[in-house]
CSV table of C-alpha atoms in Angstrom, one decimal:
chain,number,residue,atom,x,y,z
A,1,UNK,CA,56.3,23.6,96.3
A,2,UNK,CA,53.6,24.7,93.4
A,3,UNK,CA,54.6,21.3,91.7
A,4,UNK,CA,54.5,19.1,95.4
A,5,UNK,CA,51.0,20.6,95.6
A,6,UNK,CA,49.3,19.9,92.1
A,7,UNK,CA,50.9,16.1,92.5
A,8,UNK,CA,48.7,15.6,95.3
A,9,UNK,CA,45.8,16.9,94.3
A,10,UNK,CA,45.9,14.7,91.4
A,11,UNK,CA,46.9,11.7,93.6
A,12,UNK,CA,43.4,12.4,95.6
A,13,UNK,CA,41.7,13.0,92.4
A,14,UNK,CA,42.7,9.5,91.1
A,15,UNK,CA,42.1,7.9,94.3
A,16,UNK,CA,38.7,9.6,94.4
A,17,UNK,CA,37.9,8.1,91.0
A,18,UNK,CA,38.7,4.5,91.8
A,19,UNK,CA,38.1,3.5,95.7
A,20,UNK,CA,38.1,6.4,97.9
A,21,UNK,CA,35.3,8.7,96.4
A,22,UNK,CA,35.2,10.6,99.8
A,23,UNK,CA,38.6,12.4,99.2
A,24,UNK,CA,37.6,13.9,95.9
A,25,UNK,CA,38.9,17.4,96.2
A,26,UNK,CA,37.4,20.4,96.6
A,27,UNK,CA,37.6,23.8,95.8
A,28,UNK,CA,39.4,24.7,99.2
A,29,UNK,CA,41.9,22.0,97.5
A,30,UNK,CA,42.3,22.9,94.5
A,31,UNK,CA,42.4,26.9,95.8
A,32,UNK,CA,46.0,25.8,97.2
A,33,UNK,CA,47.4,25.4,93.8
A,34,UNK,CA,46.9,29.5,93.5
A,35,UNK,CA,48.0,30.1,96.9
A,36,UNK,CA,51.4,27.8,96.3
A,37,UNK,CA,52.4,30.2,93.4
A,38,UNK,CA,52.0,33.3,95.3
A,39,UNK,CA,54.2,32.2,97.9
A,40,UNK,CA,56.8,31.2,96.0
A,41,UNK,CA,56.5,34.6,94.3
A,42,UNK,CA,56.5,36.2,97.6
A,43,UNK,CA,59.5,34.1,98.1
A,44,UNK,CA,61.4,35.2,95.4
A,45,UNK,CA,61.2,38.4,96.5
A,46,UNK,CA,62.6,38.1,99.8
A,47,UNK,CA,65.8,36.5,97.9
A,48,UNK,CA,66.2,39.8,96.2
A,49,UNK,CA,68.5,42.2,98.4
A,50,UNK,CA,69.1,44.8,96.2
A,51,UNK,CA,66.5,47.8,95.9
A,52,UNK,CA,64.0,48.0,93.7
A,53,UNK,CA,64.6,49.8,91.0
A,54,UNK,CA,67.1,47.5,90.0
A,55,UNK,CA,65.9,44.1,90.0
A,56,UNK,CA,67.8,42.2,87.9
A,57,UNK,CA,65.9,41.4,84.5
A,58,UNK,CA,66.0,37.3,85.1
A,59,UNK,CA,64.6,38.3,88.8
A,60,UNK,CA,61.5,40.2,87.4
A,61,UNK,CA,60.8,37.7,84.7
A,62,UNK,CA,60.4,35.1,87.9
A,63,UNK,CA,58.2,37.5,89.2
A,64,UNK,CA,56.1,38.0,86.4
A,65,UNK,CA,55.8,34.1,85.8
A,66,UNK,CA,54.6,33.5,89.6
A,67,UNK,CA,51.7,35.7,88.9
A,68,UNK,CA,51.0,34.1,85.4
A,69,UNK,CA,51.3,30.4,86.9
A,70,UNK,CA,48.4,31.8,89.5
A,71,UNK,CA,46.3,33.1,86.7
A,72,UNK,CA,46.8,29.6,84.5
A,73,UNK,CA,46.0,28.2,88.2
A,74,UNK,CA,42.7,29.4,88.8
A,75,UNK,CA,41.9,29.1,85.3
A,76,UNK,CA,42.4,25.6,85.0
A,77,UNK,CA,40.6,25.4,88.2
A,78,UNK,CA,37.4,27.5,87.1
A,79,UNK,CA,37.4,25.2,84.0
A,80,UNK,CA,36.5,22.2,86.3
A,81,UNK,CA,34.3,24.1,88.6
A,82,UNK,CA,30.2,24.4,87.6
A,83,UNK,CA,28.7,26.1,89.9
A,84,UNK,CA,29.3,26.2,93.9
A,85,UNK,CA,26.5,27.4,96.4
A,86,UNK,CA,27.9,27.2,99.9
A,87,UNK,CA,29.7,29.3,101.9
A,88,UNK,CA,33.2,27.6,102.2
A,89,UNK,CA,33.3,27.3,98.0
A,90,UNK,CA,32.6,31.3,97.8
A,91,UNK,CA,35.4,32.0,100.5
A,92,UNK,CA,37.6,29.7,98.2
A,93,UNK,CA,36.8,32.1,95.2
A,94,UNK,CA,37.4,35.1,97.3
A,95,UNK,CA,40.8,33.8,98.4
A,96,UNK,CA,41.4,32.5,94.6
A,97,UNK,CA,40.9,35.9,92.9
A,98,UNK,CA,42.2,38.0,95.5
A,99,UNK,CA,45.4,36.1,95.4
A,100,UNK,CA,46.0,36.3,91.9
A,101,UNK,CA,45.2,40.1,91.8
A,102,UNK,CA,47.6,40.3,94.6
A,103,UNK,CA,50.4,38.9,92.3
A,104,UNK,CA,49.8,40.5,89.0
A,105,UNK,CA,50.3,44.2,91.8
A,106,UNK,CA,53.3,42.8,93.0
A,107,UNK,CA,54.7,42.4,89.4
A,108,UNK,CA,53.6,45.3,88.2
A,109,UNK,CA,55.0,47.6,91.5
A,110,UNK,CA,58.4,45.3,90.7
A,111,UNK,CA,58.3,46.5,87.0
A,112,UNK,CA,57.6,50.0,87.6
A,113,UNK,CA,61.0,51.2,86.3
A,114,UNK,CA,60.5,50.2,83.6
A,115,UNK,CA,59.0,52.7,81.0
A,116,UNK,CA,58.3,50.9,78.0
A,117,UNK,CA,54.8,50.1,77.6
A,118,UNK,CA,55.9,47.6,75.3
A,119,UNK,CA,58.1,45.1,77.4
A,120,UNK,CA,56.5,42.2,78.3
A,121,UNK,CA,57.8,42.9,82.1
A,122,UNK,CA,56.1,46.6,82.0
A,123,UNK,CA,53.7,47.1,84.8
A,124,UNK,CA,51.0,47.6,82.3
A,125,UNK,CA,50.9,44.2,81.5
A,126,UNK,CA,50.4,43.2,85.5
A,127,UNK,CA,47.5,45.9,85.3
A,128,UNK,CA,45.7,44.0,82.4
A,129,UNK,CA,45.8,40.9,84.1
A,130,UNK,CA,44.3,42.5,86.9
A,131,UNK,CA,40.8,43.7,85.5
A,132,UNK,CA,41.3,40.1,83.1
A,133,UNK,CA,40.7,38.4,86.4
A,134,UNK,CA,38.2,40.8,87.5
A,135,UNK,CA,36.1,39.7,84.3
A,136,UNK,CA,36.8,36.2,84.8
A,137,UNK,CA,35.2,36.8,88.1
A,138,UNK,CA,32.0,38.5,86.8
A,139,UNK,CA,31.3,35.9,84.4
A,140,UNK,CA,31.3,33.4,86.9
A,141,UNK,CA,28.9,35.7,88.9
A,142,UNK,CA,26.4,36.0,85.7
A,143,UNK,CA,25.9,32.0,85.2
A,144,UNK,CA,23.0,31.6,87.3
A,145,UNK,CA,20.7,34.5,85.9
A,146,UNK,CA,19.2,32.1,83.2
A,147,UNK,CA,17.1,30.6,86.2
A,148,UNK,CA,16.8,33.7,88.8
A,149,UNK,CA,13.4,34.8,87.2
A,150,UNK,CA,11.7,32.1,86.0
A,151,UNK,CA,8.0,32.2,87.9
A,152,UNK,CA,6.7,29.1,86.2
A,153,UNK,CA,8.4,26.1,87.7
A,154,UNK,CA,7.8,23.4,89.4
A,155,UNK,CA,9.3,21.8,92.9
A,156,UNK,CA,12.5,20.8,91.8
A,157,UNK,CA,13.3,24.1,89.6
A,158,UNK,CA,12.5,26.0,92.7
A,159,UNK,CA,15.3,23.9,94.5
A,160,UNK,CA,17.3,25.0,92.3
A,161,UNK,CA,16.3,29.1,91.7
A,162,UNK,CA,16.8,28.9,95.2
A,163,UNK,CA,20.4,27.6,95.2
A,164,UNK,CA,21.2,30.5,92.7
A,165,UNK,CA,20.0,33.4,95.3
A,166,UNK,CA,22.0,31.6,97.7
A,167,UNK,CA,25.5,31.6,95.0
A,168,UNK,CA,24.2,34.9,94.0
A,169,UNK,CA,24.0,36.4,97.4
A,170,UNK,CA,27.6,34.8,98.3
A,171,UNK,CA,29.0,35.9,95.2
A,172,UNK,CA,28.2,39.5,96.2
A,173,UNK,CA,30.4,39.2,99.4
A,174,UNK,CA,33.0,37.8,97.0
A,175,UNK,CA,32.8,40.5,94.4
A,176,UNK,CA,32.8,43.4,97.0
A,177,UNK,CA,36.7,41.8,98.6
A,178,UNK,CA,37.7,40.9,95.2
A,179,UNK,CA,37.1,44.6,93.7
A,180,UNK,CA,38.3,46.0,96.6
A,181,UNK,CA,41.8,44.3,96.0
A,182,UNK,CA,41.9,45.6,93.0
A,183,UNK,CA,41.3,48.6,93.5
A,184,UNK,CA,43.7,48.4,96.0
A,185,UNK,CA,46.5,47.1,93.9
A,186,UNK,CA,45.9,49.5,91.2
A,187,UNK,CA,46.3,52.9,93.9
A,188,UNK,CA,49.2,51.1,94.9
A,189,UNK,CA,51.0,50.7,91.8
A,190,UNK,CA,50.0,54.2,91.3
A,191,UNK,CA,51.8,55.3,94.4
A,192,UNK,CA,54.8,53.5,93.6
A,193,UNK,CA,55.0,55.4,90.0
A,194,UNK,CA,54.8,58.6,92.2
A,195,UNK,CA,57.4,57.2,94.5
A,196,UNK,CA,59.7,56.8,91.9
A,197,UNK,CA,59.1,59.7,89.4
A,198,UNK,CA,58.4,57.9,86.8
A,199,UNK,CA,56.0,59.8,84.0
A,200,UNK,CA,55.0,60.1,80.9
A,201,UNK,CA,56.3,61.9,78.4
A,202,UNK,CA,53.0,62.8,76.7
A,203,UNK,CA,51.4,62.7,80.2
A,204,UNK,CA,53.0,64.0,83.2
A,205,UNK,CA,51.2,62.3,86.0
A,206,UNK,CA,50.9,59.2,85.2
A,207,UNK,CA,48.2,57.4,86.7
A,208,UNK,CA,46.9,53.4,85.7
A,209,UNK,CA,44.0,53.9,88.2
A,210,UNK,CA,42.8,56.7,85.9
A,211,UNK,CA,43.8,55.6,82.1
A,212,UNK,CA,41.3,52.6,83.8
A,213,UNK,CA,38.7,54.9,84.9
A,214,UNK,CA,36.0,53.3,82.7
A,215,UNK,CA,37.0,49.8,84.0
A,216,UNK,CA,36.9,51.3,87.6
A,217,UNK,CA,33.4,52.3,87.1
A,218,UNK,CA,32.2,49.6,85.1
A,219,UNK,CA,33.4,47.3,88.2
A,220,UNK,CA,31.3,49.7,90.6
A,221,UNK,CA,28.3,49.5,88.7
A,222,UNK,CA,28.3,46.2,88.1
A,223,UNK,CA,28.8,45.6,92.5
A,224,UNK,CA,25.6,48.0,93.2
A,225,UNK,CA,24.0,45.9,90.3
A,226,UNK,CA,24.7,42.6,91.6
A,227,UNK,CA,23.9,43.9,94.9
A,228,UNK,CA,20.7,45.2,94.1
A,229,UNK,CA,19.3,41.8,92.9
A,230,UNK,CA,20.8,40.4,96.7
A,231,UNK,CA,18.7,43.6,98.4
A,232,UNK,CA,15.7,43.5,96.8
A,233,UNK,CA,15.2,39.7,97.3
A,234,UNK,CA,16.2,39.8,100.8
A,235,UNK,CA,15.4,41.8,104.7
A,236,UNK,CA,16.8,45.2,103.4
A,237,UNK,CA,18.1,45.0,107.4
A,238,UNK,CA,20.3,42.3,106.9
A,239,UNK,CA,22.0,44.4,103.9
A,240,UNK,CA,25.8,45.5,105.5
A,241,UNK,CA,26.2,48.9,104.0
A,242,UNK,CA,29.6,48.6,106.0
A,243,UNK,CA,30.5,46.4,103.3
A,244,UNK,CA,29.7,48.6,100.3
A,245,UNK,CA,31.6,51.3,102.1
A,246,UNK,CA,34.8,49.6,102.4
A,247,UNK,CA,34.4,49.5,98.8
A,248,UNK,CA,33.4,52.9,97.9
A,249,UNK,CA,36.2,54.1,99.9
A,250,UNK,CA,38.5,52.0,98.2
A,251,UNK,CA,37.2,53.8,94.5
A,252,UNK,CA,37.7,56.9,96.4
A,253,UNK,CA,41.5,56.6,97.5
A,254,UNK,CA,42.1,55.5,94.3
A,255,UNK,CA,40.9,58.8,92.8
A,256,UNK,CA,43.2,60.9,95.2
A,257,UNK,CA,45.9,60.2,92.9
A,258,UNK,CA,44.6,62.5,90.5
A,259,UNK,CA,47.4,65.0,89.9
A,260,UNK,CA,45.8,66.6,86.1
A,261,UNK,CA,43.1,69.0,86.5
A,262,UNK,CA,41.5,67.7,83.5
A,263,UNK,CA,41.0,64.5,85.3
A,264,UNK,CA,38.9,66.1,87.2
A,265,UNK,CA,35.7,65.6,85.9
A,266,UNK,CA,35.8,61.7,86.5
A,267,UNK,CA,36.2,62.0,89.7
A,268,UNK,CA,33.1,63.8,90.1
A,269,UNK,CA,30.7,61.7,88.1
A,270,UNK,CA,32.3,58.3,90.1
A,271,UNK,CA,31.7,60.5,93.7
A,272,UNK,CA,28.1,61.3,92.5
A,273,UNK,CA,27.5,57.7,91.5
A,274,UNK,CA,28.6,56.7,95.3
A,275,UNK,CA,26.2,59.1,96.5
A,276,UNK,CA,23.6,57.7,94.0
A,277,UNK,CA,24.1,54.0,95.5
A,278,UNK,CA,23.6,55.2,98.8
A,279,UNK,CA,20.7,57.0,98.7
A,280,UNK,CA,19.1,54.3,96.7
A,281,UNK,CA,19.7,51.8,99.4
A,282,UNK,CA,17.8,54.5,101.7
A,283,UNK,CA,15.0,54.6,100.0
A,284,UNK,CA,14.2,50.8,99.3
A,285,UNK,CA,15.1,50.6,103.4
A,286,UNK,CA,12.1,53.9,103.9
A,287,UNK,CA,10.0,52.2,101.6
A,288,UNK,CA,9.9,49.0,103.3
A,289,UNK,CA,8.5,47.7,106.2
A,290,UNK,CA,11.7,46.5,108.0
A,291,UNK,CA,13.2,48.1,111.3
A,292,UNK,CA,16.8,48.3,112.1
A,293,UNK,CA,18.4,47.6,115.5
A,294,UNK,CA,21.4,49.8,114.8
A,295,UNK,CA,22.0,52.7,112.3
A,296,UNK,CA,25.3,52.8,110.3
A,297,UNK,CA,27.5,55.7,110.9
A,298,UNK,CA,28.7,56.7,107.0
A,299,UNK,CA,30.0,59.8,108.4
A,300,UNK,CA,33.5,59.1,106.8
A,301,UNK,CA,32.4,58.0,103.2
A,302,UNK,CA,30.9,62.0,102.8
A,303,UNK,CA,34.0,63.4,104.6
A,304,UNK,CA,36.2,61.1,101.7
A,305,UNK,CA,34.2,62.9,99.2
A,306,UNK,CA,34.6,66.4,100.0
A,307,UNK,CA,38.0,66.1,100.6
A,308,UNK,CA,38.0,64.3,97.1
A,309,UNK,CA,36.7,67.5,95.8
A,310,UNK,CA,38.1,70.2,97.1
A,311,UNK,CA,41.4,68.5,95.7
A,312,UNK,CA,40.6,67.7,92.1
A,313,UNK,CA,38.7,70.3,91.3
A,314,UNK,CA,40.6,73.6,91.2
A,315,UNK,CA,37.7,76.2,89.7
A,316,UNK,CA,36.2,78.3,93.0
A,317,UNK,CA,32.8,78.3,91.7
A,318,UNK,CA,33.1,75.0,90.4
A,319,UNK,CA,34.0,73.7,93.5
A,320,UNK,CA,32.0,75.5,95.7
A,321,UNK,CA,29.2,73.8,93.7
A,322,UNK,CA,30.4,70.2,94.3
A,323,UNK,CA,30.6,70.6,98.4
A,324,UNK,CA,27.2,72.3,98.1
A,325,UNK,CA,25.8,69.1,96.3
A,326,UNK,CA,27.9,66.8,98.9
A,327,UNK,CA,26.3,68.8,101.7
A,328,UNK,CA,23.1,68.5,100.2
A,329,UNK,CA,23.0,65.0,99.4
A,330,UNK,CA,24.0,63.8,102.7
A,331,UNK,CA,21.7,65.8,104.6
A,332,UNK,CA,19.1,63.2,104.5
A,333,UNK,CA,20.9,61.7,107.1
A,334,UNK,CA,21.8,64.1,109.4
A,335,UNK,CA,20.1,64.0,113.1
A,336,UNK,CA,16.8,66.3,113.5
A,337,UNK,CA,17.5,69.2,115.7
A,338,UNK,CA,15.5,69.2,119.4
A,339,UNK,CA,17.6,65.8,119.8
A,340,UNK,CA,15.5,63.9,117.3
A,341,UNK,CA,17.1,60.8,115.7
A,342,UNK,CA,17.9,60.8,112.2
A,343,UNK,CA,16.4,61.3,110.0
A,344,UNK,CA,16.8,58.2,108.1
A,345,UNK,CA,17.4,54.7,110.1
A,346,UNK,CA,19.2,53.2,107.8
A,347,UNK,CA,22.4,55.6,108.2
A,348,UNK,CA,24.0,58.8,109.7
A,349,UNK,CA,26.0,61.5,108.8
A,350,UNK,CA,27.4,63.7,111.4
A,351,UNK,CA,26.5,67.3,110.3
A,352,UNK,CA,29.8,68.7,112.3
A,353,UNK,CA,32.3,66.4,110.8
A,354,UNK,CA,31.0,66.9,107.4
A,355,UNK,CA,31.3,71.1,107.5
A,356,UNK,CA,35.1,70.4,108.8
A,357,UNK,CA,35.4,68.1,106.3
A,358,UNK,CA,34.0,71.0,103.6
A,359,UNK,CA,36.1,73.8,105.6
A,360,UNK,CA,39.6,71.7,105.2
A,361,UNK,CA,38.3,71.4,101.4
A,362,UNK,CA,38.1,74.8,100.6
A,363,UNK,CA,41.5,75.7,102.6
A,364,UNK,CA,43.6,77.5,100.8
A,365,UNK,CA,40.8,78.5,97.7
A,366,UNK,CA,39.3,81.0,99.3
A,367,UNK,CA,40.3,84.3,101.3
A,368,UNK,CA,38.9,83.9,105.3
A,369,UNK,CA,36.4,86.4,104.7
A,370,UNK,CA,35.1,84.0,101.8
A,371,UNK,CA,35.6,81.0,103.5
A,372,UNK,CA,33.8,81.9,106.3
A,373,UNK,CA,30.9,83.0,104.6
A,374,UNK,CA,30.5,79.6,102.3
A,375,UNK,CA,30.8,77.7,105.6
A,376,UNK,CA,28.2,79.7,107.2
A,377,UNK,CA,25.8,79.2,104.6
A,378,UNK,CA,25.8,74.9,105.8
A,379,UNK,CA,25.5,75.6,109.5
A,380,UNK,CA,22.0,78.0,108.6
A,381,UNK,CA,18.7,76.9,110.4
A,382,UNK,CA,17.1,76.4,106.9
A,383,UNK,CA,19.8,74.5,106.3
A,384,UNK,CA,18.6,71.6,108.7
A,385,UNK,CA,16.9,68.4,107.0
A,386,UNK,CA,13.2,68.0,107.2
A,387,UNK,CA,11.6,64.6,107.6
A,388,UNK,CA,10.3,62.6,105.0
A,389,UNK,CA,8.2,59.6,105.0
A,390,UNK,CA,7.0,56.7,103.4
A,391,UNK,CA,4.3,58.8,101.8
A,392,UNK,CA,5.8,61.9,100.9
A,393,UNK,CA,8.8,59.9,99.2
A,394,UNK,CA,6.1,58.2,97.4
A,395,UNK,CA,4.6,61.4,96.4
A,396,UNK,CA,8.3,62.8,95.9
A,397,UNK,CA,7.9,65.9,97.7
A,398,UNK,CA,9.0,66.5,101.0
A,399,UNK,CA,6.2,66.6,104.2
């Protein structure tokens, strides 16, 4: 099928380049080449019967070359490709890179038995090829900077600054599903190595999501840059925190697999840097003039986070210290007491769900006596979240 499929797109190519220039192909086309090897990866894994763990070595090698046939794919592809701008190209490079990530997690999860980081069928190699196609992907989101801030240009440059916003802005919705899978494929190879026991000798718990912490938040600070550009160019109320969400939840699933204390301390930093992102997006939102019709409920994202915590981090005090700074950093969302509304309109936090969320943290740290009393300190009236304002903000002290 993958061959049927790159015949005809070079039969419509050639056609296009002689007397039917209306059936060039494009990238929805070409995308099909990707999607062709995938399935007949998918494919070959329905043929195989037998479990698992013991897919014959000729078996996984199929496996393994599906995936690197979509990679060669969409690189031969990308070669031809300049630059796209509208909204059907962008959901082409969304299904593109998703698909190949898909199929480098599939190998991998196949290979898992496997314990020699040296085969050429280990799952590590599927992993690489995973954040190799999530660089291939930022590269192609960085071409149109050398234009995005040029302020001296005349009628036809601004044409064309303005088609980069618009393949910047559609880019972002790309990068946010494409890290997302990838995250995604990286917890679940994770889970698989848990599934079957595998380890490492010199590291019991093995974890790729976590010898790729860097990566992980390279590829999260690279999103809330990207994303940043799109905000502060555009209505902060058509901004989808929703979407940034998805993704931050994805970073933080992939963290529960932390199963070494000494991990620990990653996790942190990557749940403050969350909690940065989102109350940066706050304050640009308080600091414009823009109104929103409907507030965003990002109740679960802090609830993810303290239970994050109380996992990983195993020190009382040290943990006690971490839900304090969760608490606190979400407060400035929290609704005003009296039945006032939030006290931010760009999102909510329900105070409640939160504490439970702290009080299943702590379970099992503390005695009840302690436990009670940490709790109580959250549910205190000078606990409750004052009001701030364009002004004060400004000012950087609280009204």
């Amino acid at each position: 099928a993958p061959k049927r499929v790159k015949d005809w797109i070079g039969q419509l190519t050639m056609l296009s380049e002689t007397t039917l220039p209306h059936l060039r192909p494009g990238l929805d086309i070409f995308a099909a080449q990707v999607v062709a090897w995938r399935q007949h990866q998918i494919s070959k894994m329905k043929e195989l019967e037998t479990p698992a763990e013991h897919i014959p070595r000729d078996d996984l090698s199929a496996i393994f070359s599906a995936a690197q046939n979509c990679s060669d794919s969409l690189g031969e592809i990308i070669g031809k490709i300049e630059r796209h701008t509208n909204t059907r190209d962008v959901n082409s490079y969304t299904t593109m890179f998703t698909i190949v990530i898909q199929a480098w997690g599939a190998a991998s999860i196949s290979a898992v038995p496997l314990s020699s980081e040296s085969d050429p069928l280990a799952p590590s190699r599927g992993v690489n090829q995973i954040l190799k196609t999530i660089h291939l992907l930022e590269s192609i989101a960085a071409l149109p900077d050398r234009t995005f801030f040029d302020d001296d240009v005349n009628e036809l440059q601004s044409i064309e600054i303005e088609q980069s916003r618009e393949h910047k802005a559609f880019l972002f919705e790309c990068l946010g599903e494409v890290f997302a899978e990838a995250l995604e494929q990286l917890r679940q190879i994770d889970t698989s190595v848990r599934e079957k026991k595998v380890s490492d000798e010199t590291r019991p718990g093995k974890s790729f999501f976590l010898e790729n912490v860097f990566e992980v938040e390279k590829m999260l600070r690279y999103y809330e840059s990207q994303s940043r550009i799109v905000l502060t160019q555009d209505d902060p109320t058509s901004f989808d925190i929703g979407r940034c969400c998805e993704l931050y939840k994805k970073v933080l699933r992939g963290c529960m697999g932390v199963t070494c204390s000494h991990d620990y301390g990653h996790v942190v930093r990557i749940s403050s840097s969350i909690m940065d992102f989102v109350s940066w997006r706050n304050d640009q939102f308080l600091t414009s003039e823009a109104k929103r019709a409907q507030t965003n409920d990002i109740t679960d994202l802090y609830c993810d986070i303290a239970c994050l915590v109380g996992k990983v981090v195993l020190n009382h005090h040290e943990k006690q210290m971490a839900l304090t700074e969760v608490f606190n950093r979400a407060s400035q969302f929290f609704n005003q007491s009296h039945g006032e509304k939030t006290s931010s309109a760009f999102a909510t936090v329900d105070k409640a769900a939160l504490i439970g969320a702290i009080r299943l943290a702590v379970e099992g740290s503390f005695d009840d006596a302690t436990t009670e009393s940490f709790i109580g300190l959250f549910d205190s009236p000078e606990r409750h979240p004052k009001r701030r304002t364009k002004s004060s903000r400004r000012r950087g002290k609280p009204q």
